[in-house]
Amino acid sequence: MNSRRKFLQKLTTAAIAIQFSPDIIAASYKNVYNEPYDGPVLRVAIMGLGSYANRVAEAMRDCKKAKVVSVISGTPSKIKDWQSRFNIPEKNCYTYDNFDQIKDNPDIDAVYVITPNALHRSQVIRVAKAGKHAICEKPMAINAAEGQQMIDACKKANVKLLVGYRMHFEPKTLEIIRMRNNGEMGKILFFQGWCGFAIGDPTQWRLNKQLSGGGSIMDIGIYAINGARYMVGEEPIWVTATETKTNKEIFKEGVDETIQFQFGFASGAVASCLSTYAMNNLDRFFLNGEKGYAEMQPSTGYGPIQGRTFKGELTQPHVTHQTVQMDEMASIIFENKQPIVPINGEEALKDLKIIDAIYLAVKTGGKVKLKL
Ligand code: NAD
């Protein structure tokens, strides 16, 4: 067992034994996490220097196993700013036109693609062709066919393809998964996932189908899709879905505003989810089993995540999601570590197949079978 898991286990046990305040738990987490590390460091180029890229890069300052060493951007002023903030040498700076040249740069191990969704496919394929590991933001692509091409390209180039599913490393989420796997909640019967926010600026790329590939489902609904899978612990076998649109000016053809969708699982469990760009205060998961329940609110935001089960409050510490994610990705790349919930291209492809099926169900009004 690796030291992080040993540590998390130790910490959980300690938290149960003594009623530490969450702050004390978080502080002790930081101390252990900051123990010296002398293994390999994943040297990462960040592609697309927008809002989430900034969050990732700032979080990576605390990483032990990963470091920002390079940037890829179309905006010279952003490159300059990042060079000074992260001490990036000129030779590690690229544009969207010339980044294929990273193949000749031995100081870069991986490229993290953090651009609008519709660009992910071609950018990841170019990264693979340059012989670098690809880390891609969610959604991995805008449909399953594109996702499959990315998987194939990375396989062919013998590089890893990982997707930024930061919740797969979140301690309270992992504790619920542990309880479920341990049978503490009994047979799982029902999941509910509400994911949404009010989108704001009507000119942003998220509302442009050419760049986003769709609407709320692509961006925020994917958390409920992915969450249903890792909370229930099973793949859905069918989906039904209904779309509602209150503003056709902002949410043009092909850009969904609100979709309600339902899943059925082979075990008999069902899920009921809501994805929306039309309202705030929607960040909630609820999982119900024969013997007990778990609920999280907020469930997928940047945290602190809060949750409780039928046994009481979840007290695992808040960790910066992107810091842990990048350190874990380094272990996956260097040590072939298998995360509890996968974050590879195949995992992301399942979400894309479900998104395709949700759009089809909206169109046909019927139940769409899923083969994941
Ligand atoms: P953003 O608009 O803040 O940044 C996008 C970046 O892409 C900008 O720097 C922009 O200049 C660049 N870009 C390159 N080519 C572009 C083009 N043709 N049109 C528009 N912009 C272009 O967006 P963001 O919020 O950082 O989202 C980027 C990606 O990260 C998306 O795929 C999104 O789903 C994902 N994301 C993930 C999380 C998460 O928690 N995992 C959170 C936010 C965003």
XYZ file of C-alpha atoms and ligand atoms in Angstrom:
416
model
C 0.000 0.000 0.000
C 1.414 3.414 -0.879
C 2.244 5.979 1.732
C -0.623 8.336 0.816
C -3.236 5.631 1.301
C -1.526 4.487 4.483
C -1.537 8.075 5.587
C -5.208 8.668 4.731
C -6.115 5.502 6.578
C -4.073 6.538 9.607
C -5.654 9.957 9.520
C -9.197 8.599 9.225
C -8.629 6.277 12.150
C -7.158 9.130 14.183
C -10.064 11.369 13.295
C -12.531 8.764 14.494
C -10.588 8.019 17.661
C -10.119 11.631 18.748
C -12.566 14.331 17.761
C -10.038 16.636 16.054
C -11.427 19.782 14.524
C -11.316 19.752 10.692
C -8.622 22.457 10.809
C -6.316 20.323 12.941
C -6.890 17.354 10.644
C -6.109 19.471 7.587
C -2.948 20.785 9.249
C -1.706 17.292 10.073
C -2.486 16.236 6.516
C -0.302 19.054 5.259
C 2.564 18.087 7.563
C 2.627 14.480 6.428
C 2.095 15.538 2.853
C 5.106 17.775 3.053
C 7.477 14.991 4.016
C 10.576 15.006 1.784
C 10.262 13.319 -1.608
C 13.189 12.409 -3.817
C 11.472 10.466 -6.619
C 10.849 11.631 -10.198
C 8.943 14.855 -10.810
C 6.395 15.087 -13.642
C 7.390 18.101 -15.740
C 4.181 19.537 -17.144
C 3.419 21.945 -19.987
C 0.120 23.753 -19.538
C -1.821 24.364 -22.755
C -4.420 27.149 -22.620
C -3.727 29.751 -19.940
C -7.300 30.562 -18.922
C -9.147 30.498 -15.660
C -8.895 26.800 -14.790
C -5.277 26.575 -15.963
C -4.424 29.296 -13.439
C -6.131 27.358 -10.668
C -4.282 24.164 -11.606
C -0.895 25.864 -11.849
C -1.294 27.677 -8.522
C -2.300 24.387 -6.866
C 0.719 22.670 -8.406
C 3.030 24.923 -6.370
C 2.275 22.528 -3.471
C 2.830 19.350 -5.501
C 5.661 17.031 -4.532
C 5.676 14.997 -7.710
C 4.606 17.442 -10.435
C 5.762 20.861 -11.583
C 4.757 23.448 -14.212
C 7.774 23.805 -16.502
C 6.292 24.952 -19.814
C 3.395 26.862 -21.376
C 1.520 26.687 -24.675
C -0.589 29.732 -25.496
C -1.667 32.001 -28.321
C -1.286 35.148 -26.205
C 2.292 36.512 -25.815
C 1.376 38.638 -22.769
C 0.062 35.585 -20.901
C 3.215 33.649 -21.739
C 5.340 36.487 -20.275
C 3.205 36.618 -17.144
C 3.427 32.839 -16.607
C 7.172 32.856 -17.320
C 7.742 35.241 -14.460
C 5.245 33.605 -12.085
C 6.498 30.045 -12.611
C 10.084 30.669 -13.637
C 9.626 29.160 -17.099
C 12.580 29.416 -19.499
C 12.063 30.825 -23.000
C 12.937 27.477 -24.587
C 9.861 25.901 -22.904
C 7.350 28.418 -24.306
C 5.227 27.410 -27.296
C 2.278 28.619 -29.343
C -0.625 26.595 -30.755
C 1.177 26.721 -34.116
C 4.545 25.348 -33.050
C 3.888 23.128 -30.026
C 4.547 19.962 -32.067
C 8.196 20.900 -31.464
C 7.928 19.720 -27.847
C 8.880 16.332 -29.274
C 12.450 17.670 -29.322
C 12.290 19.013 -25.764
C 13.568 16.442 -23.254
C 12.585 18.674 -20.317
C 8.818 18.122 -20.749
C 7.075 14.852 -19.768
C 3.400 15.702 -20.182
C 1.061 18.337 -21.602
C -2.104 19.333 -19.703
C -4.738 20.492 -22.216
C -7.018 23.083 -20.557
C -8.683 24.673 -23.579
C -12.317 24.791 -24.793
C -13.795 21.291 -25.141
C -13.960 21.064 -28.926
C -10.201 21.664 -29.206
C -9.217 18.781 -26.916
C -9.302 16.071 -29.596
C -6.873 17.593 -32.080
C -4.612 19.006 -29.345
C -4.325 15.698 -27.468
C -3.611 13.856 -30.716
C -0.802 16.322 -31.486
C 0.587 15.875 -27.955
C 0.581 12.095 -28.442
C 2.307 12.426 -31.801
C 4.976 14.514 -30.071
C 5.562 11.549 -27.760
C 4.403 13.254 -24.545
C 1.838 12.016 -22.008
C -1.507 13.781 -22.406
C -3.545 15.104 -19.514
C -6.857 16.500 -20.710
C -9.622 18.443 -19.045
C -13.173 17.171 -18.913
C -15.106 16.562 -21.069
C -12.282 14.675 -22.787
C -13.947 15.414 -26.147
C -17.337 16.454 -27.472
C -18.521 12.951 -28.416
C -17.512 9.312 -28.071
C -16.163 8.970 -31.618
C -13.649 11.768 -30.959
C -12.792 10.302 -27.571
C -12.004 6.957 -29.176
C -9.651 8.658 -31.660
C -7.764 10.230 -28.752
C -7.435 6.888 -26.967
C -6.202 5.253 -30.170
C -3.644 8.009 -30.830
C -2.222 7.783 -27.296
C -2.060 3.980 -27.466
C -0.278 4.163 -30.818
C 2.246 6.664 -29.447
C 2.658 4.610 -26.253
C 1.839 7.583 -24.014
C -0.683 7.811 -21.181
C -3.983 9.660 -21.552
C -5.377 10.941 -18.243
C -8.418 13.150 -17.644
C -8.801 15.817 -14.956
C -11.346 13.965 -12.807
C -10.244 15.702 -9.617
C -13.101 14.266 -7.509
C -11.619 10.779 -7.897
C -9.014 11.750 -5.303
C -11.227 13.744 -2.922
C -11.066 12.219 0.584
C -14.789 12.426 1.536
C -15.790 11.019 -1.855
C -13.319 8.163 -1.392
C -14.654 7.473 2.094
C -18.201 7.026 0.740
C -16.842 4.728 -1.972
C -14.960 2.769 0.710
C -18.112 2.410 2.822
C -20.115 1.274 -0.188
C -17.455 -1.242 -1.271
C -17.311 -2.508 2.309
C -21.035 -3.237 2.207
C -21.789 -0.739 4.984
C -24.624 0.836 2.993
C -26.080 -2.477 1.842
C -27.392 -2.917 -1.672
C -27.346 0.414 -3.479
C -30.800 1.471 -4.633
C -30.765 5.137 -5.658
C -28.493 8.035 -6.591
C -29.445 11.640 -7.057
C -27.070 14.225 -8.572
C -27.837 17.913 -9.017
C -25.173 19.910 -10.834
C -25.590 23.424 -12.124
C -24.902 27.125 -11.988
C -26.204 30.279 -13.660
C -23.911 30.736 -16.650
C -23.675 34.552 -16.939
C -21.821 36.159 -19.885
C -23.734 35.113 -23.028
C -20.657 35.620 -25.264
C -18.419 33.022 -23.577
C -17.184 29.915 -25.440
C -19.252 27.642 -23.170
C -22.349 28.884 -25.032
C -20.803 28.491 -28.490
C -21.478 24.983 -29.769
C -18.470 25.112 -32.105
C -16.172 25.359 -29.058
C -18.189 23.712 -26.287
C -19.780 20.829 -28.186
C -23.041 21.376 -26.305
C -24.290 23.040 -23.160
C -24.585 22.370 -19.454
C -24.296 18.583 -19.818
C -20.788 18.890 -21.325
C -19.568 21.260 -18.666
C -21.307 20.614 -15.353
C -23.766 17.770 -15.959
C -20.783 15.505 -16.573
C -20.137 15.636 -12.790
C -23.529 14.017 -12.162
C -22.910 11.463 -14.937
C -19.469 10.528 -13.648
C -20.645 10.816 -10.030
C -23.574 8.453 -10.602
C -21.074 5.881 -11.874
C -18.541 6.167 -9.041
C -21.141 6.545 -6.284
C -23.368 3.638 -7.382
C -20.239 1.658 -8.316
C -21.780 0.257 -11.468
C -22.248 1.269 -15.108
C -25.727 2.383 -16.203
C -27.493 0.225 -18.816
C -30.109 2.721 -19.974
C -30.827 6.432 -19.918
C -33.874 8.656 -20.403
C -33.649 12.456 -20.637
C -35.748 15.601 -21.013
C -34.541 19.075 -21.932
C -36.112 22.367 -20.923
C -35.083 25.689 -22.426
C -36.356 28.996 -21.050
C -34.067 31.262 -23.094
C -33.483 30.437 -26.748
C -31.460 33.622 -27.272
C -28.693 32.565 -24.877
C -29.058 28.803 -25.305
C -29.042 28.434 -29.061
C -29.645 25.258 -31.081
C -27.421 22.469 -29.759
C -26.574 24.283 -26.505
C -28.594 22.738 -23.689
C -29.743 24.872 -20.779
C -31.330 22.285 -18.457
C -31.499 18.513 -18.858
C -33.007 16.065 -16.403
C -31.804 12.513 -16.938
C -32.331 9.127 -15.368
C -30.187 5.999 -15.388
C -31.019 2.369 -14.763
C -28.375 -0.109 -13.567
C -28.289 -3.894 -13.982
C -28.583 -4.359 -10.198
C -31.923 -2.554 -10.231
C -30.517 0.704 -8.834
C -31.755 3.903 -10.470
C -30.395 7.457 -10.676
C -32.113 10.782 -11.175
C -30.000 13.790 -12.163
C -30.268 17.440 -13.113
C -27.783 19.438 -15.187
C -28.328 23.158 -15.681
C -26.829 26.485 -16.693
C -29.937 28.286 -15.406
C -29.674 28.208 -11.590
C -27.206 28.379 -8.742
C -27.018 26.356 -5.504
C -27.082 23.006 -7.273
C -24.133 20.911 -6.146
C -25.545 17.905 -4.346
C -25.181 14.130 -4.369
C -27.367 11.674 -2.480
C -26.767 7.917 -2.395
C -29.225 5.529 -0.808
C -28.710 1.881 0.045
C -30.716 -0.747 1.892
C -28.745 -0.164 5.103
C -27.837 3.506 4.915
C -27.273 6.681 2.948
C -24.604 9.257 2.105
C -25.080 12.851 1.056
C -22.693 15.547 -0.098
C -23.355 19.245 -0.471
C -21.283 20.750 -1.946
C -20.384 17.557 -3.756
C -18.126 18.483 -6.690
C -17.098 22.136 -6.289
C -13.531 23.083 -5.409
C -14.345 22.530 -1.782
C -14.303 22.148 1.056
C -16.671 19.327 0.162
C -19.132 18.609 2.929
C -20.930 15.385 3.531
C -22.485 13.016 5.967
C -23.630 9.444 6.019
C -26.130 7.561 8.165
C -23.170 7.139 10.573
C -22.482 10.854 10.958
C -20.476 13.770 9.510
C -17.594 13.011 7.171
C -14.451 14.446 8.774
C -11.779 13.729 6.157
C -9.630 16.819 5.585
C -10.068 19.291 2.785
C -7.220 19.039 0.312
C -6.694 21.210 -2.731
C -8.123 18.930 -5.404
C -5.737 19.922 -8.172
C -2.625 19.455 -5.982
C -3.586 15.897 -5.086
C -4.752 15.148 -8.628
C -1.427 16.169 -10.162
C 0.651 14.268 -7.613
C -1.520 11.196 -8.174
C -1.196 11.590 -11.941
C 2.584 11.616 -11.544
C 2.347 8.300 -9.657
C 0.066 6.880 -12.348
C 2.519 7.904 -15.067
C 5.765 6.970 -13.313
C 4.699 4.009 -11.150
C 1.685 2.755 -13.090
C -0.336 3.303 -9.914
C -3.997 2.294 -10.251
C -6.318 4.890 -8.709
C -9.412 3.677 -6.813
C -11.604 5.258 -9.512
C -9.911 5.318 -12.938
C -9.016 8.588 -14.669
C -7.861 7.227 -18.014
C -9.224 7.758 -21.512
C -11.422 4.662 -21.284
C -13.100 6.056 -18.162
C -13.731 9.389 -19.911
C -15.020 7.619 -23.014
C -17.809 6.062 -20.922
C -18.988 9.548 -19.913
C -18.890 10.629 -23.571
C -20.969 7.604 -24.614
C -23.483 8.552 -21.945
C -23.539 12.184 -23.133
C -24.188 10.980 -26.704
C -27.019 8.820 -25.353
C -28.489 11.674 -23.287
C -28.649 13.910 -26.368
C -30.227 11.045 -28.323
C -32.777 10.426 -25.563
C -33.667 14.141 -25.539
C -34.206 13.986 -29.306
C -36.200 10.763 -29.436
C -38.000 11.055 -26.118
C -37.317 7.363 -25.538
C -35.142 5.123 -23.393
C -31.647 4.664 -24.862
C -29.717 1.496 -24.056
C -26.092 1.884 -22.990
C -23.224 -0.537 -23.579
C -20.197 0.807 -21.691
P -11.273 29.703 -20.012
O -12.103 30.394 -21.053
O -11.025 30.407 -18.746
O -9.860 29.311 -20.637
C -9.748 28.734 -21.910
C -8.368 29.027 -22.458
O -8.281 28.469 -23.778
C -8.107 30.542 -22.602
O -6.822 30.828 -22.117
C -8.183 30.774 -24.097
O -7.332 31.826 -24.515
C -7.694 29.441 -24.640
N -8.105 29.184 -26.014
C -7.314 28.598 -26.930
N -7.922 28.545 -28.112
C -9.135 29.111 -27.945
C -10.230 29.350 -28.832
N -10.185 28.977 -30.116
N -11.309 29.948 -28.336
C -11.375 30.303 -27.034
N -10.362 30.110 -26.159
C -9.259 29.513 -26.617
O -11.966 28.294 -19.763
P -11.717 27.330 -18.525
O -12.782 27.536 -17.533
O -10.331 27.422 -18.091
O -12.013 25.883 -19.201
C -11.031 25.226 -19.976
C -11.283 23.710 -19.894
O -11.147 23.307 -18.548
C -12.666 23.253 -20.343
O -12.578 22.027 -21.010
C -13.416 23.078 -19.044
O -14.456 22.112 -19.113
C -12.321 22.620 -18.119
N -12.565 22.965 -16.707
C -12.444 21.993 -15.782
C -12.660 22.287 -14.451
C -12.499 21.222 -13.401
O -12.851 21.462 -12.253
N -11.947 20.066 -13.741
C -13.024 23.569 -14.078
C -13.121 24.556 -15.047
C -12.896 24.237 -16.369
